[in-house]
XYZ file of C-alpha atoms in Angstrom:
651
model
C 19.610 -12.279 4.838
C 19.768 -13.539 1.324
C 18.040 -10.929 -0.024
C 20.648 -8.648 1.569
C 23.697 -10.299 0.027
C 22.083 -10.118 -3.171
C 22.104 -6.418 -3.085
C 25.184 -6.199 -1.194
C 27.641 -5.059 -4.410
C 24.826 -2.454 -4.921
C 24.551 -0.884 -1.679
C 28.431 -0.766 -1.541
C 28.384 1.175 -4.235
C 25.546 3.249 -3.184
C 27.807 4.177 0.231
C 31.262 5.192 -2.098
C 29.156 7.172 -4.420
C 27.593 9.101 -1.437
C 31.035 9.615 0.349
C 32.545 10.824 -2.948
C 29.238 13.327 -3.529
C 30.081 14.808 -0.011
C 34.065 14.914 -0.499
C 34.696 12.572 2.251
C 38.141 11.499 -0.127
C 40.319 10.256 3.091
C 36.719 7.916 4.081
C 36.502 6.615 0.296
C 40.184 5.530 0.588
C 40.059 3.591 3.992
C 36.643 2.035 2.527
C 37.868 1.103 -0.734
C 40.926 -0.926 1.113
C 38.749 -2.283 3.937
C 36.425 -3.754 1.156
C 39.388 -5.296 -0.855
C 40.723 -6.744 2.309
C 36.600 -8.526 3.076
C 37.049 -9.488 -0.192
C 33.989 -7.528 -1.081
C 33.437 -6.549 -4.187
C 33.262 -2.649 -4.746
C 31.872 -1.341 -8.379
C 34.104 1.345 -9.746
C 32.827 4.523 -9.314
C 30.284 6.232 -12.219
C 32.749 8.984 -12.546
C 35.629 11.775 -10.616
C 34.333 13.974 -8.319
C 31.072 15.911 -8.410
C 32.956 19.421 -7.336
C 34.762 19.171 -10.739
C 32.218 21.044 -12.893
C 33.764 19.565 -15.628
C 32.613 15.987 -14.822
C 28.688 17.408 -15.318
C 27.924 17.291 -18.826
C 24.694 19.337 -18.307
C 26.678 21.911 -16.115
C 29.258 22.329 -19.482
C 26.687 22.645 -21.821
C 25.184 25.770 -19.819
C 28.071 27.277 -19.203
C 29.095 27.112 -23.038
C 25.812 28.491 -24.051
C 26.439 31.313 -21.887
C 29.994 31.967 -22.990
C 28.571 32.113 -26.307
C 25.412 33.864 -26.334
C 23.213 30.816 -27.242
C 20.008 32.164 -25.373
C 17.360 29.440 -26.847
C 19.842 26.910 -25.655
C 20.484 28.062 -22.530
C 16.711 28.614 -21.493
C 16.237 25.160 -22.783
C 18.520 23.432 -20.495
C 17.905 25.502 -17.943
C 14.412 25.156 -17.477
C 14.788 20.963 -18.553
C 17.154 20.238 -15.725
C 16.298 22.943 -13.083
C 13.179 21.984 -11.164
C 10.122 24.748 -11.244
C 9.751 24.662 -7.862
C 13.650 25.780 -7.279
C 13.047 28.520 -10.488
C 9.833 30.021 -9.268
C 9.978 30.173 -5.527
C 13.892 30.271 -4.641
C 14.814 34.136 -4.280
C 18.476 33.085 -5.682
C 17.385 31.441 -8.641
C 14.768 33.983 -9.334
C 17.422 36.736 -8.970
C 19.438 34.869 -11.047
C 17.597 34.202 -14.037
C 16.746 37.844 -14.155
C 20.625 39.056 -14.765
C 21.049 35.735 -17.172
C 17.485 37.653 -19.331
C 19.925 40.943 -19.507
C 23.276 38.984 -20.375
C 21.926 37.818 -23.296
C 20.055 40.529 -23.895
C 23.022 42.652 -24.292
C 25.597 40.007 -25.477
C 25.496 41.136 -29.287
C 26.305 45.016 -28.108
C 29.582 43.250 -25.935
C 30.228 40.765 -28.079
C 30.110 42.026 -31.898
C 32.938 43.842 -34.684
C 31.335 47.183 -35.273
C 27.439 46.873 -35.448
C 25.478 44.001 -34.683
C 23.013 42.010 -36.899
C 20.020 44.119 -36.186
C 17.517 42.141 -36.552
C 18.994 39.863 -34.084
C 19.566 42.636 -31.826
C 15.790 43.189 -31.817
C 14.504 39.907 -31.169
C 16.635 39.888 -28.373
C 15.530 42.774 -27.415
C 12.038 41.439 -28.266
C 12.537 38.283 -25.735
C 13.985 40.259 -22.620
C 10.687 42.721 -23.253
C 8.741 39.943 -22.959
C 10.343 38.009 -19.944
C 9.359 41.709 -18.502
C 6.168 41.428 -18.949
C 5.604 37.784 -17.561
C 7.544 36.179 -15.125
C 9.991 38.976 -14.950
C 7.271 41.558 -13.720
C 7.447 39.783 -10.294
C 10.638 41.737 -9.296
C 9.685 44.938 -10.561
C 8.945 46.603 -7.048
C 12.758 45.780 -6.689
C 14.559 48.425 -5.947
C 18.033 46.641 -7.217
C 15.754 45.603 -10.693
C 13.596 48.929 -11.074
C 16.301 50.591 -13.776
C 16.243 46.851 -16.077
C 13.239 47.471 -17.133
C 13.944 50.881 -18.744
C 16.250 49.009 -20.841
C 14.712 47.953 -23.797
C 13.641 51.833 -24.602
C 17.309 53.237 -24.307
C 18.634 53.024 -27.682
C 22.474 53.216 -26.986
C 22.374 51.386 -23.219
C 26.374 50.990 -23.857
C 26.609 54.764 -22.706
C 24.240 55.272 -20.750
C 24.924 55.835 -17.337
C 23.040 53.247 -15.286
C 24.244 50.248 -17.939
C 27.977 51.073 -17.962
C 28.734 48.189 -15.666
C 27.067 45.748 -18.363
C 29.553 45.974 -20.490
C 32.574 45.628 -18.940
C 34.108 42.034 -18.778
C 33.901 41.692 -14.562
C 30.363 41.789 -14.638
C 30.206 39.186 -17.211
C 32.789 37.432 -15.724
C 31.158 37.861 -11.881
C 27.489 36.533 -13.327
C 29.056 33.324 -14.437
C 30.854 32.512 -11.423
C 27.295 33.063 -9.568
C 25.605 30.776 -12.564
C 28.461 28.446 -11.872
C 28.320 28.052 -8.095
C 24.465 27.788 -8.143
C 24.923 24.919 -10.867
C 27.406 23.192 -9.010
C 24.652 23.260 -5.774
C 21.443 22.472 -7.735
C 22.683 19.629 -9.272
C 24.637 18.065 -6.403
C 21.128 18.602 -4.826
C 19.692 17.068 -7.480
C 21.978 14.198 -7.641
C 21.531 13.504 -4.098
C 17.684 13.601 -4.421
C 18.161 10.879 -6.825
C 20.128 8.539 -4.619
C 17.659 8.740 -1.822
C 15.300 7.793 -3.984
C 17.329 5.092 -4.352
C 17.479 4.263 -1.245
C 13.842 4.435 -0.584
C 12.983 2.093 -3.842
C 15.572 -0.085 -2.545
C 14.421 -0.054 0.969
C 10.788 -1.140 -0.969
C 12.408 -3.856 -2.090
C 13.349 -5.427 0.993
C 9.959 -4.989 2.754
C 8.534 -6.404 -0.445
C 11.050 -9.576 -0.841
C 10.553 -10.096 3.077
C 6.978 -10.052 2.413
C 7.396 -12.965 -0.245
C 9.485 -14.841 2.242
C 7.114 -14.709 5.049
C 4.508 -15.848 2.911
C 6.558 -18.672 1.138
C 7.110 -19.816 5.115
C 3.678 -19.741 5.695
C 2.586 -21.380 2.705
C 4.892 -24.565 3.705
C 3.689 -25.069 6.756
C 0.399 -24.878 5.391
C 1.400 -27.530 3.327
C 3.274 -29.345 5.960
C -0.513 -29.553 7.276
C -2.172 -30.661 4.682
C 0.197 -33.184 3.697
C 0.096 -34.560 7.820
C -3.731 -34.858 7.207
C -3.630 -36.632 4.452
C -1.083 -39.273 4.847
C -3.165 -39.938 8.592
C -6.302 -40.180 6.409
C -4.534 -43.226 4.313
C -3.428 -44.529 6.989
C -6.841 -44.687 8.128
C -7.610 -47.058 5.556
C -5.212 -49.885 6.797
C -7.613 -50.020 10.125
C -10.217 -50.383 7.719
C -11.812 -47.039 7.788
C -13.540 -46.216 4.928
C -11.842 -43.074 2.713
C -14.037 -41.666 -0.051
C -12.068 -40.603 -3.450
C -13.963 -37.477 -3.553
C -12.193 -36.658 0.087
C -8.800 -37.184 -0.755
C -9.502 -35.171 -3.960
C -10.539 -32.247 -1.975
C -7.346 -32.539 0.129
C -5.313 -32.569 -2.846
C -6.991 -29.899 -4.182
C -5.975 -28.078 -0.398
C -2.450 -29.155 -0.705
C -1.338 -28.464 -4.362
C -2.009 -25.165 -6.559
C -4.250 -24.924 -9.631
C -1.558 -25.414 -11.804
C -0.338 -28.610 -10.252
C -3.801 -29.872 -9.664
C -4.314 -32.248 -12.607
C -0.900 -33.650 -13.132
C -0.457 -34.682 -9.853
C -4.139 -36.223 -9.188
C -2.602 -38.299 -12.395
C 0.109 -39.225 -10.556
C -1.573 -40.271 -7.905
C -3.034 -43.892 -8.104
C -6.145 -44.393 -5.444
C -6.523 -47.655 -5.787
C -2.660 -48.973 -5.072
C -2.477 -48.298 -1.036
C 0.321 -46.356 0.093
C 1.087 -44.727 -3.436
C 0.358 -41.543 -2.137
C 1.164 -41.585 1.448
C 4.956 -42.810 0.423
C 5.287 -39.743 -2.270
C 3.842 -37.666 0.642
C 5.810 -39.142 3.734
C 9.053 -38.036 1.297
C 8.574 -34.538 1.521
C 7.566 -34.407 5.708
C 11.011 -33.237 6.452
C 11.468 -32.261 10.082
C 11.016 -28.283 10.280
C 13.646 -26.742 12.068
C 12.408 -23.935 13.921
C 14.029 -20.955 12.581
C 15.795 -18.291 14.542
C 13.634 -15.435 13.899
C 14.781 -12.246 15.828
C 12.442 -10.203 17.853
C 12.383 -6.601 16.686
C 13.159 -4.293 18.705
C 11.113 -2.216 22.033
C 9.763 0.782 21.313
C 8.840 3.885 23.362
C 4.854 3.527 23.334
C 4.509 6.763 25.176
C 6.383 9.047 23.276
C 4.856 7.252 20.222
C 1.246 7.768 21.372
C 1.937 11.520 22.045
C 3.629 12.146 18.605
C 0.420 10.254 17.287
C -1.650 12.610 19.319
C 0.537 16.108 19.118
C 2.555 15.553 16.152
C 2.049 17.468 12.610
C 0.130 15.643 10.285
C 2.615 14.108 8.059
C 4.538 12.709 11.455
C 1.014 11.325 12.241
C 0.860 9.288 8.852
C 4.729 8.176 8.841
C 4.135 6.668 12.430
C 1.014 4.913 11.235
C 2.680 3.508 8.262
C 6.316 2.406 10.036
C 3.778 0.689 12.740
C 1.352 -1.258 10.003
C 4.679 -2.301 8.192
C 6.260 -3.425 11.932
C 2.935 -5.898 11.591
C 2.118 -6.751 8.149
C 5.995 -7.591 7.584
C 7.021 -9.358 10.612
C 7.299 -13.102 10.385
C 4.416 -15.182 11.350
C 4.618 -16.772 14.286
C 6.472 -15.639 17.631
C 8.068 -12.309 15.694
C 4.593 -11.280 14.599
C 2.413 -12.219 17.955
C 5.294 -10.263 20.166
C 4.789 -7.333 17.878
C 0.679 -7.851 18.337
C 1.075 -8.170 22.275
C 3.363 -5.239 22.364
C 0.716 -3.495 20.479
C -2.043 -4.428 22.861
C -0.322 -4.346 25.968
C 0.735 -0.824 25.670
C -2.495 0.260 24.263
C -1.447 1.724 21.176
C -4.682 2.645 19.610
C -6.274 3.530 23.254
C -9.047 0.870 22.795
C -8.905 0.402 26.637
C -8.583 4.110 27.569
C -11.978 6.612 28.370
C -10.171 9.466 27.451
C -11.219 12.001 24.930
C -8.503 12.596 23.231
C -7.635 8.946 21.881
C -5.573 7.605 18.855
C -8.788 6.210 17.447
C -10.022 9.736 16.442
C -7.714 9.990 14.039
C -9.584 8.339 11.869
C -11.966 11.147 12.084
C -8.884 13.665 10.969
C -9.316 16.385 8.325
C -6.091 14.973 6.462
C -7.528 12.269 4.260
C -3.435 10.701 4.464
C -3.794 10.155 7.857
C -7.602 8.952 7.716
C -6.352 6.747 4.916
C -3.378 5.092 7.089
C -5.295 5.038 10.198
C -7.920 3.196 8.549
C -5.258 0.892 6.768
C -3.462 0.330 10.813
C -7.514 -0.845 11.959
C -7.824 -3.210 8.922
C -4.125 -4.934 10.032
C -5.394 -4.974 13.720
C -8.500 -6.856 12.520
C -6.460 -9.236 10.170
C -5.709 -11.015 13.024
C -7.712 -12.710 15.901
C -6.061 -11.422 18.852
C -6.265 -7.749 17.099
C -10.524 -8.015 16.564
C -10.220 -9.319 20.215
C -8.308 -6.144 20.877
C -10.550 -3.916 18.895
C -13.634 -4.884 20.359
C -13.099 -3.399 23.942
C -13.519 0.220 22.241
C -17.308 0.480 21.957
C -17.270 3.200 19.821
C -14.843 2.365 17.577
C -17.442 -0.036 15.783
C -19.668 3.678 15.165
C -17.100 5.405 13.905
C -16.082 2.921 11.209
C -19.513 2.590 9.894
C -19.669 6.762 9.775
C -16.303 6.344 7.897
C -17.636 3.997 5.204
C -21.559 5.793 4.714
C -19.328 9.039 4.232
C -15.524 7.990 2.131
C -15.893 7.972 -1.174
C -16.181 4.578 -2.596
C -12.871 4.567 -4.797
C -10.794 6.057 -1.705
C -8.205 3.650 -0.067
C -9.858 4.816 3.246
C -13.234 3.583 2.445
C -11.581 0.332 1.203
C -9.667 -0.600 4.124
C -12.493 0.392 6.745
C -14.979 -1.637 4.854
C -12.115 -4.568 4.934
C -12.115 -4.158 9.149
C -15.547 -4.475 9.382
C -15.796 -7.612 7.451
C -13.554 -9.363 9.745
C -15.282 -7.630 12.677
C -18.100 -9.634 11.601
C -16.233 -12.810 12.672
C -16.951 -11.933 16.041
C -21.131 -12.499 17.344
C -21.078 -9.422 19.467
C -19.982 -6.949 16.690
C -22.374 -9.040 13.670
C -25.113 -8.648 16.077
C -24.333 -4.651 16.445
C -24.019 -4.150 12.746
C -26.916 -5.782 12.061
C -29.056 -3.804 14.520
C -27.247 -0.476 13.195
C -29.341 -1.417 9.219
C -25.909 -2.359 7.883
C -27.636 -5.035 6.030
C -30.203 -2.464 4.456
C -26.828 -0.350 3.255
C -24.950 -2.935 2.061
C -28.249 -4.297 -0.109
C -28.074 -0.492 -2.065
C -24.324 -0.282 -1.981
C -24.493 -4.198 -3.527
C -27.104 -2.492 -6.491
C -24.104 -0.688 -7.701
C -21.175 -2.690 -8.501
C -19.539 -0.707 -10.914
C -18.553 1.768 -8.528
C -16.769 -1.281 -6.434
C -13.437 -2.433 -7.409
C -12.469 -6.265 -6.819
C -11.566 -5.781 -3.184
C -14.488 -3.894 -2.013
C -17.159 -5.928 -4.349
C -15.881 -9.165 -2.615
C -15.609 -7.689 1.560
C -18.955 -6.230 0.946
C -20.571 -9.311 -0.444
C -18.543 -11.254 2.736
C -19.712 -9.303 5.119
C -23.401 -9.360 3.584
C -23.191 -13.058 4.007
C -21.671 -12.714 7.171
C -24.574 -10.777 8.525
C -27.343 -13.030 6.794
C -25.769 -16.236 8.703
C -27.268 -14.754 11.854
C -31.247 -15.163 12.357
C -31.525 -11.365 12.805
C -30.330 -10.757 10.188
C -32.315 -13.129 8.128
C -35.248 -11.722 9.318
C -33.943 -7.841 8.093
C -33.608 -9.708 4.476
C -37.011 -11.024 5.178
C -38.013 -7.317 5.270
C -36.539 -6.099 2.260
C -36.761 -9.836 0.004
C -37.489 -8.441 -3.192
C -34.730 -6.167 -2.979
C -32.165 -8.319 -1.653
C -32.746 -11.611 -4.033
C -32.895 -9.197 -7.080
C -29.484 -8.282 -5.647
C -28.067 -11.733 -5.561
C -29.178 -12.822 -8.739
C -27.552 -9.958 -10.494
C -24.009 -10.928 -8.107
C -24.711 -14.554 -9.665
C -23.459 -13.821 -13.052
C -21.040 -11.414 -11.855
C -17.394 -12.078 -13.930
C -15.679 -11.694 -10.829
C -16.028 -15.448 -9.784
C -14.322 -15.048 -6.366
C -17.589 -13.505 -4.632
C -19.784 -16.556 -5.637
C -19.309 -18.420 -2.711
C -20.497 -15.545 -0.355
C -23.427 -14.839 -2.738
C -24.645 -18.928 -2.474
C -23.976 -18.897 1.021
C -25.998 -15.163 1.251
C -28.598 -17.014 -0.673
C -28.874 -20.884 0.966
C -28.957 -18.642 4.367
C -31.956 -16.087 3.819
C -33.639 -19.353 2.169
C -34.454 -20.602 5.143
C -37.562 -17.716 5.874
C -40.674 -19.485 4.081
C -41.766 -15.780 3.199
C -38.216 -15.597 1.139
C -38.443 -18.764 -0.568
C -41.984 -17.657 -1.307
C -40.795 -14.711 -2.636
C -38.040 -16.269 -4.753
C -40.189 -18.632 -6.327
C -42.202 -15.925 -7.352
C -39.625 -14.230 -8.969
C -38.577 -17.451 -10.789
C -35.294 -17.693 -8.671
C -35.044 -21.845 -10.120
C -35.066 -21.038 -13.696
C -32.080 -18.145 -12.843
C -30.463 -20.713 -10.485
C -29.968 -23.348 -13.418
C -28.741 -21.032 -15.897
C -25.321 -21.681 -13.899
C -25.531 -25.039 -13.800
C -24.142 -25.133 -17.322
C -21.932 -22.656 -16.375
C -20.421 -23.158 -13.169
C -17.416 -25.656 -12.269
C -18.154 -28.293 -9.954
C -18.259 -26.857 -6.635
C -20.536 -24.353 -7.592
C -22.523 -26.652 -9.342
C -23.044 -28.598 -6.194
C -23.627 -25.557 -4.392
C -26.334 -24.143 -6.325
C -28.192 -27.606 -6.366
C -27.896 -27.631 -2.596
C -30.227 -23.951 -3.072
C -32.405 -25.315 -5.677
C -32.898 -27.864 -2.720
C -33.260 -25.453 0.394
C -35.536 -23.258 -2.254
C -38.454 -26.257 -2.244
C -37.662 -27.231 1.491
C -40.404 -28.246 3.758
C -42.252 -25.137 4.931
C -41.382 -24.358 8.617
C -42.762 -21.506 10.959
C -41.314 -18.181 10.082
C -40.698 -17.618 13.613
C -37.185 -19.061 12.731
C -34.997 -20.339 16.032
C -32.993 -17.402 17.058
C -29.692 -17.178 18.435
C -29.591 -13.364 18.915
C -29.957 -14.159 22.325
C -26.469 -16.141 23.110
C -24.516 -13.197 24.072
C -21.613 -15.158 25.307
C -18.917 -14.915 22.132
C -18.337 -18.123 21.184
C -14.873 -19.351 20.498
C -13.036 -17.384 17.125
C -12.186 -19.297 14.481
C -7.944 -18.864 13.496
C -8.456 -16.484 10.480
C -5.152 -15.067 10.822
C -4.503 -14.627 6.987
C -2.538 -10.467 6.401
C -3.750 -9.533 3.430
C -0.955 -8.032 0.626
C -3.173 -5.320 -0.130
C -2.720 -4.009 3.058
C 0.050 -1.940 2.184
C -0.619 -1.352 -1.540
C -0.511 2.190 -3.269
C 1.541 3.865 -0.544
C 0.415 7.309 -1.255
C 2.765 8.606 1.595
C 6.893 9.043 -0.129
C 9.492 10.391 2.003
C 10.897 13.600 1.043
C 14.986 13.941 1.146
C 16.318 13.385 4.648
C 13.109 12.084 6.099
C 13.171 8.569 8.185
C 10.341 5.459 7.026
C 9.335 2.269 8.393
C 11.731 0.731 10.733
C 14.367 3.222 10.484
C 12.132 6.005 11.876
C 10.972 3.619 14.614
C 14.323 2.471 15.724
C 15.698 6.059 15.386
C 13.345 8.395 17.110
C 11.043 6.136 19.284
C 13.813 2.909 20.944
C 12.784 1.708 24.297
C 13.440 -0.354 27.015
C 13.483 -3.927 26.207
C 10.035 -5.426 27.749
C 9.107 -8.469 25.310
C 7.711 -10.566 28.011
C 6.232 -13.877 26.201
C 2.494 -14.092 26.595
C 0.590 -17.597 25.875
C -1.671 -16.891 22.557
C -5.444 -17.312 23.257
C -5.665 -20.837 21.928
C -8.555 -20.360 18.685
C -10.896 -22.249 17.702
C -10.026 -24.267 14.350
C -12.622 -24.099 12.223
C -14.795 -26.176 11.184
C -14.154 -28.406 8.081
C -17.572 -27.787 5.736
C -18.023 -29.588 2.414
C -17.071 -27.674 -0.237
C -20.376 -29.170 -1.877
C -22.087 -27.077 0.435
C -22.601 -23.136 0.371
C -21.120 -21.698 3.403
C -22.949 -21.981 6.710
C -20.129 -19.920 9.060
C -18.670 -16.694 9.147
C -15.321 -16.364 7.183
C -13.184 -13.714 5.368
C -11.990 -13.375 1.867
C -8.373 -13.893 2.644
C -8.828 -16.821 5.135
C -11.370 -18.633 2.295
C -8.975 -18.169 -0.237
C -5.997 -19.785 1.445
C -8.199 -22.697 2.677
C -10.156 -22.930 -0.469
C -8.712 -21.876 -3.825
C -11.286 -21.870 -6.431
C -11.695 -24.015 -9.105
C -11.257 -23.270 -12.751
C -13.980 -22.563 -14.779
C -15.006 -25.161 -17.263
């Protein structure tokens, strides 16, 4: 609501600027009083009327340079503030500019005492010829044109008998009432263009502010969490329960942002009891639950038919407006009713056998509505409920991975399906599918390449490689490819982007566990490349890659490894709900004038009946709490690691 207020003088002025562009002058009056008596405050308007030609400067400066001949300054203007598209393809503008080519073509015969400058005369002449010849030759099967283009060969046109009505003043004076009626139109149009764009820029705002608030909300009761967990762990020490420094370090480091980190470990002294927990205990205010509105029903079945049936660019609005329903709703009740709605109605037909299915859009020929399909999939899979939801479609899992073998690699599409997939691999039935489908053996050549990668899609396909590895099948596929795969992860090692390095040590400590792999490594001189970094590294990863030097001379066991391919039964998800900001960046899709976005086109077109009916969320599995000494050992995303684990500066 805040956010609103703060624009609330702007949009004001936004709604009396649009109701003097359309003439609504009784509507201005009534809202101009009504604001005054609010008390709101209403910005003057930018200028009179729009219908008064006068008021547009560029709309006087053509209509002087017609009046007096000025053809280079006319053309100038004209084809500066008069879009191409309305020049070359509207039959009234192209008519248009054709008579405008002859007025000043002839204006020195009208317009001159006795004979005109010759010269001049000629390189009018000269121009019109050539407007002929170019973008003037497109009317020449014209019947109404045919007889123009005789006219630069007639020496005396100001008798001739076709021309006659060139000269006199009501043809003059009938071709500038046309030029000035068409002005007056295109540039309203143009004006209006403008302020939708407005509108839609300011519309971005607000999705973008509530974004910032949502995750401002979240990010306190993250804290709130932290801060519970570590006033209980001082507490602890009173029963006389041992607390290590180095744990309440790594909860500070949890609870307060790089830039905070040292001064207020400074601040903190260990050894006075209850110096922390009373700082802490200060800021534990009671959270009020917030009133958070639940957005309104929508008409699933119409929507799913549109989805179906609809043109193309329908197709990709509706898949944006329902991402943005997700990725900006408030976490927490708003968000899950949104999700269950989603679900319960079926949206993406994940339950449904038939062959015509939402899903198969992302097999579409428009890469827009691949793209935003895709980008819907990857919001799904953002949260746990959604991968829950996505897993009941068998073939969905297929289709992604023909998706991302045949995208290109710097395509939005490509990103966001290899994004789902990586959180798909949070869930044992889906890892152990991928794994059996060679994804491991792709993601090893893909991985060989990193230049092609940008930051997003270097660090999901380096999770989900470690992902994969965690599981003994896939150990055993690195075991089959080992020279490949370690040459792999010692290039990723000394990669500069620093946030894949804890997927690449946990890819590594994993696959270490096959004697033939360690073998291998040793071989290859994997120690001397591991301890390069240990000058390098900060402290975690320090302790991480000492932990591989370890597992690297570990006790030889058999290679027949103990498998767990064969617990079918999913185990309990960890909570990884963490929606991603790049889940709705580069919005390639921009409403044209008139068009509805986002909630608006929701709300407008596809209202239903009012069905939220609350349903109990799947209680999740919390996670388990691993030393960050250690290099991962469970499945986890990007997103979810960086929220639970920011990474330490580089010393």
């Amino acid at each position: 609501m805040g956010d609103v207020l703060a624009y609330e003088a702007e949009l004001l002025g936004l709604v009396r600027e649009y109701l003097d562009f359309a003439e609504f002058e009784e509507t201005v009056k009534v809202f101009a009083k009504e604001c005054k008596i609010k008390g709101k405050s209403l910005p003057k308007a930018a200028g009179v009327s729009l219908r008064d030609s006068k008021a547009i400067p560029i709309q006087k400066d053509l209509l002087r340079a017609f009046d007096n001949g000025e053809q280079k300054a006319f053309f100038q203007l004209w084809e500066e503030h008069i879009s191409s598209s309305v020049r070359d393809n509207e039959p009234v503008a192209q008519k248009l500019e054709f008579y405008l080519h002859v007025h000043f073509a002839t204006y020195l015969l009208k317009h001159s005492v006795g004979k005109p400058d010759k010269p001049e005369l000629e390189e009018r002449i000269s121009r019109f010829k050539a407007y002929l010849e170019t973008k003037g030759a497109a009317l020449s099967q014209t019947t109404e044109f045919l007889p123009f283009y005789a006219l630069p060969f007639v020496p005396n046109p100001m008798v001739h008998p076709s021309f006659k009505e060139l000269f006199q003043d009501s043809w003059t004076l009938d071709l500038r009432t046309r030029l000035e009626k068409f002005l007056c139109l295109t540039l309203k149009a143009k004006t209006l263009q403008h302020l939708h764009q407005q509108l839609v820029e300011s519309e971005h705002r607000t999705m973008i502010y509530l974004k910032r608030f949502n995750k401002m909300q979240a990010d306190y009761h993250n804290l709130i969490g932290v801060t519970a967990e570590l006033v209980d762990s001082l507490e602890a020490t009173v029963n006389g329960k041992m607390i290590t420094p180095e744990y309440l370090q790594s909860v500070c480091v949890r609870l307060f942002s790089n830039q905070m980190r040292q001064s207020v470990a400074q601040s903190i002294d260990f050894t006075r009891p209850g110096t922390a927990s009373t700082m802490l205990r200060a800021s534990l205010v009671p959270v009020k639950k917030q009133d958070v509105p639940l957005l309104p029903s929508l008409d699933y079945e119409k929507l799913k038919k549109d989805l179906l049936t609809g043109n193309d660019r329908l197709k990709a609005f509706l898949l944006q407006a329902l991402r943005w329903r997700l990725t900006t709703s408030y976490p927490g009740e708003q968000r899950d009713t949104v999700l269950q709605a989603y679900i319960s109605n079926d949206l993406l037909d994940c339950y449904s056998k038939c062959q015509r299915s939402v899903l198969k859009l992302l097999q579409s020929k428009s890469e827009v509505v691949r793209q935003y399909m895709a980008r819907l999939i990857n919001a799904f899979a953002s949260l746990a409920e959604g991968r829950l939801y996505l897993s009941q479609n068998p073939v969905l899992l297929q289709m992604l991975e023909e998706r991302l073998k045949t995208e290109d690699k710097d395509s939005l599409t490509w990103e966001n399906v290899l994004g789902a997939l990586q959180k798909f691999s949070l869930r044992r039935a889906l890892q152990s599918a991928m794994i059996k489908d060679g994804l491991i053996f792709w993601l090893a050549d893909v991985l060989a390449d990193t230049d092609s990668l940008s930051d997003y899609t270097l660090e999901y396909s380096v999770a989900l490689f470690m992902n994969l590895c965690l599981r003994s099948a896939g150990k055993k596929m690195c075991a089959r490819i080992a020279d490949r795969v370690l040459k792999v992860l010692s290039d990723l090692l000394g990669h500069e982007n620093h946030e894949i390095q804890p997927y690449v040590n946990g890819a590594l400590y994993s696959i270490l566990a096959i004697p033939s792999v360690r073998e291998e490594a040793r071989a290859m001189g994997m120690e001397e490349i591991l301890r390069c970094f240990l000058k390098e590294g900060n402290a975690e990863m320090i302790r991480q890659i000492e932990f591989i030097i370890k597992q690297l001379y570990s006790e030889p066991l058999n290679d027949n490894i103990v498998s767990d391919d064969e617990e079918e039964e999913e185990d309990e998800e960890e909570d990884h709900d963490i929606m991603e900001a790049d889940l709705d960046k580069d919005e390639v899709l921009q409403p044209q004038l008139g068009e509805l976005t986002g909630e608006k086109l929701l709300t407008t077109e596809y209202l239903g009946i009012m069905t939220h009916t609350p349903k109990t969320k799947r209680k999740l599995f919390p996670g388990v709490h691993q030393s960050i000494d250690e290099p991962l050992q469970r499945p986890v995303t990007p997103g979810y690691h960086r929220t639970k684990h920011p990474l330490a500066d580089v010393t």
